[in-house]
CSV table of C-alpha atoms in Angstrom, one decimal:
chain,number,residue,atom,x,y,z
H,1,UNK,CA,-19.7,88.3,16.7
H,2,UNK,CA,-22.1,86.2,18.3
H,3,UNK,CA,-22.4,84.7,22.0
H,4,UNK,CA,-23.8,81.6,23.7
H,5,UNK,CA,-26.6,81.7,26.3
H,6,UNK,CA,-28.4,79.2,28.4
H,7,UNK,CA,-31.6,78.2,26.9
H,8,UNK,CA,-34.1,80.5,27.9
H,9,UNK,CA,-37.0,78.6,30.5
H,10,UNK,CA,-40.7,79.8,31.2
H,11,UNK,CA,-40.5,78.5,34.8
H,12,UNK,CA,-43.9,76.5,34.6
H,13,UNK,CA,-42.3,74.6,31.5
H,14,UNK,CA,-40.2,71.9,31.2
H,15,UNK,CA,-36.8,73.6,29.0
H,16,UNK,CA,-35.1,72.0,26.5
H,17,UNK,CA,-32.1,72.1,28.5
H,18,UNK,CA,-30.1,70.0,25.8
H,19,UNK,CA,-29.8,72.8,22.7
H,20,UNK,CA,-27.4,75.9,22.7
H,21,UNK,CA,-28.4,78.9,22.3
H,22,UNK,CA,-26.8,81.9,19.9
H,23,UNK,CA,-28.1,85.1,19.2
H,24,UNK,CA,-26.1,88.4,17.3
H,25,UNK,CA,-25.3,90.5,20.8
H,26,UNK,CA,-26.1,93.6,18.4
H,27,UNK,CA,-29.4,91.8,17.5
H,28,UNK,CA,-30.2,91.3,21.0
H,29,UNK,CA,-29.5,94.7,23.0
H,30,UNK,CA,-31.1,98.0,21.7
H,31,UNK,CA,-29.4,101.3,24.2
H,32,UNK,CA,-31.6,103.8,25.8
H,33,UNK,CA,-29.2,104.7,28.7
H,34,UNK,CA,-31.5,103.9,31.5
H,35,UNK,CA,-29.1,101.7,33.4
H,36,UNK,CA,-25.5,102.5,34.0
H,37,UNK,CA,-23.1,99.9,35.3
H,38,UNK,CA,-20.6,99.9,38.5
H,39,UNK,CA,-18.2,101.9,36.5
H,40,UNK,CA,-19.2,104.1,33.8
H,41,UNK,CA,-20.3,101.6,30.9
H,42,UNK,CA,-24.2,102.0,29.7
H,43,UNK,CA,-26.2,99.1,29.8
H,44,UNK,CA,-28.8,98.9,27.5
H,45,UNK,CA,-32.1,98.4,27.8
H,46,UNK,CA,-34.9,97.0,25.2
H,47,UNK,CA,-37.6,98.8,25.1
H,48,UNK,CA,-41.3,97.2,26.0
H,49,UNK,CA,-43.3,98.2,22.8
H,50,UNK,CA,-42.4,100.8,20.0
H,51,UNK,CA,-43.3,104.4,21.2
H,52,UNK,CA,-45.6,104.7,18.6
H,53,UNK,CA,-47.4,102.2,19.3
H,54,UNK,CA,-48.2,102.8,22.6
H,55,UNK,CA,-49.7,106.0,21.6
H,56,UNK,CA,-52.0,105.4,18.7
H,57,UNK,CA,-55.5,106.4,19.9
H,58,UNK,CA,-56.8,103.1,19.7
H,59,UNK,CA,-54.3,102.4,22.0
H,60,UNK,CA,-54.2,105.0,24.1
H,61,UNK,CA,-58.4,104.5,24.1
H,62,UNK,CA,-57.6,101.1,25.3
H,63,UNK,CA,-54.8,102.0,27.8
H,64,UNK,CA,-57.7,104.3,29.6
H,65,UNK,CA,-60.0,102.2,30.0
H,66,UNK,CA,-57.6,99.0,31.2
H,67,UNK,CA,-56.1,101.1,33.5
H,68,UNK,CA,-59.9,102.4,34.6
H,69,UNK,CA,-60.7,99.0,35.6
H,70,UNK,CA,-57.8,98.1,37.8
H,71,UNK,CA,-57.3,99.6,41.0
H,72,UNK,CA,-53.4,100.1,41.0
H,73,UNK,CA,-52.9,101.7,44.2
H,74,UNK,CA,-53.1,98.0,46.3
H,75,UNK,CA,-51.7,94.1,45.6
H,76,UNK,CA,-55.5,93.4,46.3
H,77,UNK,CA,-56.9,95.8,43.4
H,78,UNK,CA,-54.4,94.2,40.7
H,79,UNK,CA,-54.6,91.0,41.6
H,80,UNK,CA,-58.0,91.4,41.0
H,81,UNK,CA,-57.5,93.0,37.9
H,82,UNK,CA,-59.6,91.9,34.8
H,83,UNK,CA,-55.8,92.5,32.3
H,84,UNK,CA,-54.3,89.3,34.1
H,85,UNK,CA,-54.9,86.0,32.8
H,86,UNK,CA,-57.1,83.8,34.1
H,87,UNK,CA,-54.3,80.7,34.0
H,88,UNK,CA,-52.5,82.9,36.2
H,89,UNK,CA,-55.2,84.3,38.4
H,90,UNK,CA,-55.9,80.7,39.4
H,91,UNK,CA,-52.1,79.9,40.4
H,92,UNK,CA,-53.1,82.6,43.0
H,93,UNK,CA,-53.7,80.1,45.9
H,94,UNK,CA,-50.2,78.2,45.2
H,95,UNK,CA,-48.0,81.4,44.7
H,96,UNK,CA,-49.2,83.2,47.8
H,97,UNK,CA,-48.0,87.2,45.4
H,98,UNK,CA,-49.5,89.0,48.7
H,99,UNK,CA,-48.0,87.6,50.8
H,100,UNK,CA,-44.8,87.0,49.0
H,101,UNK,CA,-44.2,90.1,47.8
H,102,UNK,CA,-44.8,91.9,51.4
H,103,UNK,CA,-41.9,89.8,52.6
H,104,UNK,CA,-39.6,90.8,49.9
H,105,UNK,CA,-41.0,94.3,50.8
H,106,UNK,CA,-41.6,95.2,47.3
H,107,UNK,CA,-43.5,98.8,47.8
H,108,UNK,CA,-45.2,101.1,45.0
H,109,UNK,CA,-41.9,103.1,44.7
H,110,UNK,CA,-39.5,100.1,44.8
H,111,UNK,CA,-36.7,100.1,42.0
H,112,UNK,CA,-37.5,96.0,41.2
H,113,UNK,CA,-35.5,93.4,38.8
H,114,UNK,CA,-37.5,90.4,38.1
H,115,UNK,CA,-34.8,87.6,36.5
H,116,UNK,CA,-35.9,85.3,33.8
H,117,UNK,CA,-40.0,86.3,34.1
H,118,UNK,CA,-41.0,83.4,32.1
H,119,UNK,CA,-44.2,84.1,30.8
H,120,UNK,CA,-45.3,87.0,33.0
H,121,UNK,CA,-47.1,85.7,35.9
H,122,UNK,CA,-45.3,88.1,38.4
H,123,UNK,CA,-45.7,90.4,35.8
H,124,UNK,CA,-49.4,91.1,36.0
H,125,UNK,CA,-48.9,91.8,39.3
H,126,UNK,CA,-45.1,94.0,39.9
H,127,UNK,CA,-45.5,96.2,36.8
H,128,UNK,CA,-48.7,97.6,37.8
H,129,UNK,CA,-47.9,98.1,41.2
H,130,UNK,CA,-44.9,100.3,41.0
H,131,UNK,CA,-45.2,101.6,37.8
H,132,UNK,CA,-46.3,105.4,38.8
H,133,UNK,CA,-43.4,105.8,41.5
H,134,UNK,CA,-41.1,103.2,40.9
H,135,UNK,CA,-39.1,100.8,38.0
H,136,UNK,CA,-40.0,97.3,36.9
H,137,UNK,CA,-37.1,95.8,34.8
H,138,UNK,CA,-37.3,92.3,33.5
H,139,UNK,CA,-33.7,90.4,33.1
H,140,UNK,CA,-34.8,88.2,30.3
H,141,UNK,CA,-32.6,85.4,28.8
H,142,UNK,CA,-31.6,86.8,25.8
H,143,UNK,CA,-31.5,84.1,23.2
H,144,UNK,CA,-35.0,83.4,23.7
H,145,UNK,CA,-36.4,85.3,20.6
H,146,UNK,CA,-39.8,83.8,20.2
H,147,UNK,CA,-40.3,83.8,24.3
H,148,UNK,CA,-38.8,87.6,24.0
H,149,UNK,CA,-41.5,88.3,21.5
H,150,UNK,CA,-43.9,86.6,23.6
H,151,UNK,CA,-43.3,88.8,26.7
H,152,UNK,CA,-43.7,91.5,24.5
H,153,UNK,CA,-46.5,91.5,22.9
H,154,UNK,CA,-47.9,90.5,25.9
H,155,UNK,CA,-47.0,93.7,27.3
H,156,UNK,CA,-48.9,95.1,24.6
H,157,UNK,CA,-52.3,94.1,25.8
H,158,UNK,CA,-52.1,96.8,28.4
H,159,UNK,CA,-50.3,99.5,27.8
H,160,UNK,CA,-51.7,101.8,30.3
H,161,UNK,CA,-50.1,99.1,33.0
H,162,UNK,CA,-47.0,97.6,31.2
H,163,UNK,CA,-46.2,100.7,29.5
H,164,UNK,CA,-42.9,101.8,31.6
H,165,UNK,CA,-42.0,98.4,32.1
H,166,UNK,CA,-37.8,97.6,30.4
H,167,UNK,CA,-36.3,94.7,29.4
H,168,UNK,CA,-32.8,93.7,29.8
H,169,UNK,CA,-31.0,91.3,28.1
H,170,UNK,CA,-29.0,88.7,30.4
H,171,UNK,CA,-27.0,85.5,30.1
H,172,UNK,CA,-24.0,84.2,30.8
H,173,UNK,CA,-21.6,87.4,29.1
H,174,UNK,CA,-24.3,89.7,29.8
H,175,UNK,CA,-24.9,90.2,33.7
H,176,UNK,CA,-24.5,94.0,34.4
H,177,UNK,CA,-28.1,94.8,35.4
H,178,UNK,CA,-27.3,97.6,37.7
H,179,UNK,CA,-30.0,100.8,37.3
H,180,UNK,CA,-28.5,104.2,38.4
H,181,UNK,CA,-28.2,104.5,42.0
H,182,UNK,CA,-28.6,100.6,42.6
H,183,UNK,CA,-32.3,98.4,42.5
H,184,UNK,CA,-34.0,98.0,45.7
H,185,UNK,CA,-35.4,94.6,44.7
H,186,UNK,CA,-33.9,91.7,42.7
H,187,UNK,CA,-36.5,88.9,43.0
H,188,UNK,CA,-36.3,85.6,40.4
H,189,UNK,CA,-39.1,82.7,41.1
H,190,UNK,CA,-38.4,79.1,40.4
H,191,UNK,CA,-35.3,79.7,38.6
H,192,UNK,CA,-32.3,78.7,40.2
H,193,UNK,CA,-32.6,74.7,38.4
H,194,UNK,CA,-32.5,76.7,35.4
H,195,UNK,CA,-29.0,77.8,36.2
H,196,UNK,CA,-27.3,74.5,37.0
H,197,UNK,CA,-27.2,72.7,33.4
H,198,UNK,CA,-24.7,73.7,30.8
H,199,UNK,CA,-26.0,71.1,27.6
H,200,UNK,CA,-26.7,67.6,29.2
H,201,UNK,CA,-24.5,68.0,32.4
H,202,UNK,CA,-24.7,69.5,35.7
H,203,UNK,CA,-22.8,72.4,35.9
H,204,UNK,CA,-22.3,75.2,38.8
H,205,UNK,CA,-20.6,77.7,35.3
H,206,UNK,CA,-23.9,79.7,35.6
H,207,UNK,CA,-24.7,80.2,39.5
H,208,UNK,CA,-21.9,82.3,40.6
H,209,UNK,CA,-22.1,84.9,38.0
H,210,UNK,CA,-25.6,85.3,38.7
H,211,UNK,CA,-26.0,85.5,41.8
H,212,UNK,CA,-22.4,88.1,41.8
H,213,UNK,CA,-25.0,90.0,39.2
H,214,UNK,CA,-28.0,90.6,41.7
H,215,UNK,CA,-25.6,91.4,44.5
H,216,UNK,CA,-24.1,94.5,42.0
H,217,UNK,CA,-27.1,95.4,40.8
H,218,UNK,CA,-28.5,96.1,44.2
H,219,UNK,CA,-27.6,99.3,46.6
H,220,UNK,CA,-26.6,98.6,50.1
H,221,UNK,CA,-29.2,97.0,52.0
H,222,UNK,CA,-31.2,95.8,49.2
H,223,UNK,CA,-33.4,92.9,48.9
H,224,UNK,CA,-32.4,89.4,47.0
H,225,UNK,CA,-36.0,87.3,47.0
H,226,UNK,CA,-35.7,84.0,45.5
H,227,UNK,CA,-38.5,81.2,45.0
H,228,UNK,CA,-36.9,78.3,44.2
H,229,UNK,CA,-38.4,74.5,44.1
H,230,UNK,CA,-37.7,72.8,47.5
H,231,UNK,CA,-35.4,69.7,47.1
H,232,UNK,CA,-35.1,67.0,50.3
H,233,UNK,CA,-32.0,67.5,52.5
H,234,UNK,CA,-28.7,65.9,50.4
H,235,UNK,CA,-29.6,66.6,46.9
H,236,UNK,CA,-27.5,66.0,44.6
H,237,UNK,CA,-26.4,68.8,42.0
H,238,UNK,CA,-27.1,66.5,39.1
H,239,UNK,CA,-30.2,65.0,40.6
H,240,UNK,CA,-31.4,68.7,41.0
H,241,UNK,CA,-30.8,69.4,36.9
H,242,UNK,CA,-32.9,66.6,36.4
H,243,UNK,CA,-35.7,67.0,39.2
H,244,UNK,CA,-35.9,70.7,38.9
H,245,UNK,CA,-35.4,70.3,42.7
H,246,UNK,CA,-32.8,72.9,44.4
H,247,UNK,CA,-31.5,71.8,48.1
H,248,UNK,CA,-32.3,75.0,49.8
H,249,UNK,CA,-28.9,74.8,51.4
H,250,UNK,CA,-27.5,75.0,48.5
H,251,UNK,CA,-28.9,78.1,47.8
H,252,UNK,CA,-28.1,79.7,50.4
H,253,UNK,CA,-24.7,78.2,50.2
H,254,UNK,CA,-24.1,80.4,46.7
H,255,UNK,CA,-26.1,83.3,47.5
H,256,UNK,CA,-24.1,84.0,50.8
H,257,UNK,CA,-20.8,83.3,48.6
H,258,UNK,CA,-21.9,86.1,46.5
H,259,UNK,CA,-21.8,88.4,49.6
H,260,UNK,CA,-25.2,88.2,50.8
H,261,UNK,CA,-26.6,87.8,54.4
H,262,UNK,CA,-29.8,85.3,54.8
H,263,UNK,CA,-32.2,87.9,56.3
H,264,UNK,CA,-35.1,85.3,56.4
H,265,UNK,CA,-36.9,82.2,55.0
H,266,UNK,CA,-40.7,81.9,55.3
H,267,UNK,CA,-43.5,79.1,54.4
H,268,UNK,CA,-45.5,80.7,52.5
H,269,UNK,CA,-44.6,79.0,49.2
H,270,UNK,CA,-44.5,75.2,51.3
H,271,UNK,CA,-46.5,72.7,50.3
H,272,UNK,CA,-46.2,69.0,52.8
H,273,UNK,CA,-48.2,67.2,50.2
H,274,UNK,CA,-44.9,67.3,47.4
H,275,UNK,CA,-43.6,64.2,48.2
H,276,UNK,CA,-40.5,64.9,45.0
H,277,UNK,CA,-40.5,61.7,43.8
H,278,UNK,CA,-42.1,61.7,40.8
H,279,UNK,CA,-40.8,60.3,36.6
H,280,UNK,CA,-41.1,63.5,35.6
H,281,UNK,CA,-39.5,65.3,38.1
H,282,UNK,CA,-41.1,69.0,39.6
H,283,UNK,CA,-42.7,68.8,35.9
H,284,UNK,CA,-45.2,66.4,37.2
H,285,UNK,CA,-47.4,68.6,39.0
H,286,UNK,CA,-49.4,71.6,38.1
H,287,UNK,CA,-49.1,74.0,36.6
H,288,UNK,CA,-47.0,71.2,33.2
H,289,UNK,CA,-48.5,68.0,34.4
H,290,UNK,CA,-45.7,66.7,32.3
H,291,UNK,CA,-47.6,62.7,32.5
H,292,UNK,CA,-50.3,64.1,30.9
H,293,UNK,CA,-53.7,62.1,32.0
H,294,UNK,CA,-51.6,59.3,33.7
H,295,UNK,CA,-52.6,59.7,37.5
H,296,UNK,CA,-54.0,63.5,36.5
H,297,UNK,CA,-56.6,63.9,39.8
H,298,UNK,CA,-53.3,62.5,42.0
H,299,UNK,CA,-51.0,65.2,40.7
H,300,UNK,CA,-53.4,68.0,40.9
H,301,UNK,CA,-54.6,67.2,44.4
H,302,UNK,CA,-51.2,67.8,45.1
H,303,UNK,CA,-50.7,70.9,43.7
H,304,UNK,CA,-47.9,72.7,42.7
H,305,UNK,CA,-44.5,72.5,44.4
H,306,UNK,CA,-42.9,72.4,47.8
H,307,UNK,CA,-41.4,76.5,47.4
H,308,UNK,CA,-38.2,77.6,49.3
H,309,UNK,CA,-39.2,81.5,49.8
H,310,UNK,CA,-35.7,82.9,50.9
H,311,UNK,CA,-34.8,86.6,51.8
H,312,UNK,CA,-31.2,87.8,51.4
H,313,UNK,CA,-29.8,90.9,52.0
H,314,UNK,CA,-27.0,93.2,50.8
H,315,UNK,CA,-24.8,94.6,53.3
């Protein structure tokens, strides 16, 4: 039997958002009982790396000395970290993760679910940080095989850090995401656009289930953080699926439909210099600049996008 998913997006690249995805469920979804859903179904969970190979002595050499060299005890130590990229290191002053992740109140023993993590820029920075006292699970889309393998083996540069993270599958059939006694943080960063296409058209299919799945996977009082780029007032659905803008009311609007409360919005992410009316859409700025070396030095003094940073709550 097979399924159809969503195509699966890093969120600093442009997705194809015209080709259908289909991946063998059994293919896709390896059990190791981790997660249990509202009633008594197991969700499974993929595993990072093979055991085995997280416990070669090379490996386990490696894993000492990574883990040696980052101070994992502080957001300040990892993002300081010499295992994260320096791409990513540099995104630092337009993604704010210090200040972002204190208002989500993500803590070394939080239970955390990062949805569609792209290429692992939050990553670097969440699986370290609670890995010794609490769980980092990544809801990645799960017809992405090569972007699947890609997480992975990045995972496998530092075991010592990335070691406990788990991967869940999740897409449109499979959105239980629930770990045993309920996640204390669901967080997903410039996503939601991601959510509103269904082939070449708009469609809202995907947003309800989704946001119905952080809601269940959460316990009571639990924290929904979403980053999302910030459209102007009046945005159209279908001029969102093709700007990669969200109207931030309209996130609200589906989140709160879902059964959350808003608890709180903040700046952090804002940027007054993203005017959003560009060819290319949200693509046109760092990190894709999608026009390549037309008007370069004008898209980069901008910087990256205009962020809604919105905190909801469970009840």
């Amino acid at each position: 039997m097979t399924f159809s998913f969503p195509p699966a997006p890093d969120c600093n690249i442009k997705s194809n958002q015209h080709t259908t995805h289909r991946l063998s469920l059994a293919a896709a979804i390896l059990a190791t009982g981790l997660f249990t859903a509202c009633s008594t179904t197991t969700v499974p969970v993929v595993p990072a790396a093979p055991a085995a190979a997280l416990t070669s002595p090379a490996v386990a050499a490696l894993s000492a000395a990574t883990k040696t060299a980052v101070d994992t005890s502080t957001i300040e130590g990892i993002l300081a970290g010499s295992h994260r990229a320096e791409a990513n290191r540099v995104r630092d002053v337009y993604r704010h993760p210090k200040e972002t992740l204190a208002f989500f109140g993500v803590k070394p023993d939080s239970k955390v679910i990062e949805v569609y993590p792209g290429g692992g820029w939050y990553t670097e920075v969440l699986a370290p940080f609670v890995r010794d006292r609490g769980l980092y699970v990544v809801a990645f889309p799960a017809a992405s095989v090569k972007g699947l393998q890609n997480f992975k083996d990045k995972l496998a540069t530092a075991p010592a850090l990335y070691d406990k993270a788990a991967i869940m599958p999740f897409g449109p059939t499979a959105l239980d995401i629930r770990p045993q006694s309920g996640a204390d943080v669901v967080l997903t960063f410039r996503n939601v656009h991601n959510w509103i296409r269904v082939g070449d058209k708009a469609s809202e299919s995907m947003v309800d289930p989704f946001f119905k799945s952080f809601y269940n996977a959460l316990r009571p009082g639990g924290v929904l953080g979403v980053v999302e780029h910030r459209a102007r007032p009046g945005t159209t659905l279908e001029q969102s699926a093709d700007s990669g803008y969200m109207a931030e009311a309209y996130v609200i609007e589906r989140a709160l439909a879902a059964g959350f409360k808003l608890d709180a919005k903040s700046e952090i992410n804002s940027n007054p210099k993203d005017t959003k009316d560009y060819k290319e859409g949200v693509w046109a700025l760092p990190p894709v600049l999608a026009n390549k070396e037309f008007d370069r030095a004008k898209y980069s003094a901008i910087g990256e996008s205009d962020r809604m940073t919105l905190r909801f709550v469970k009840p």
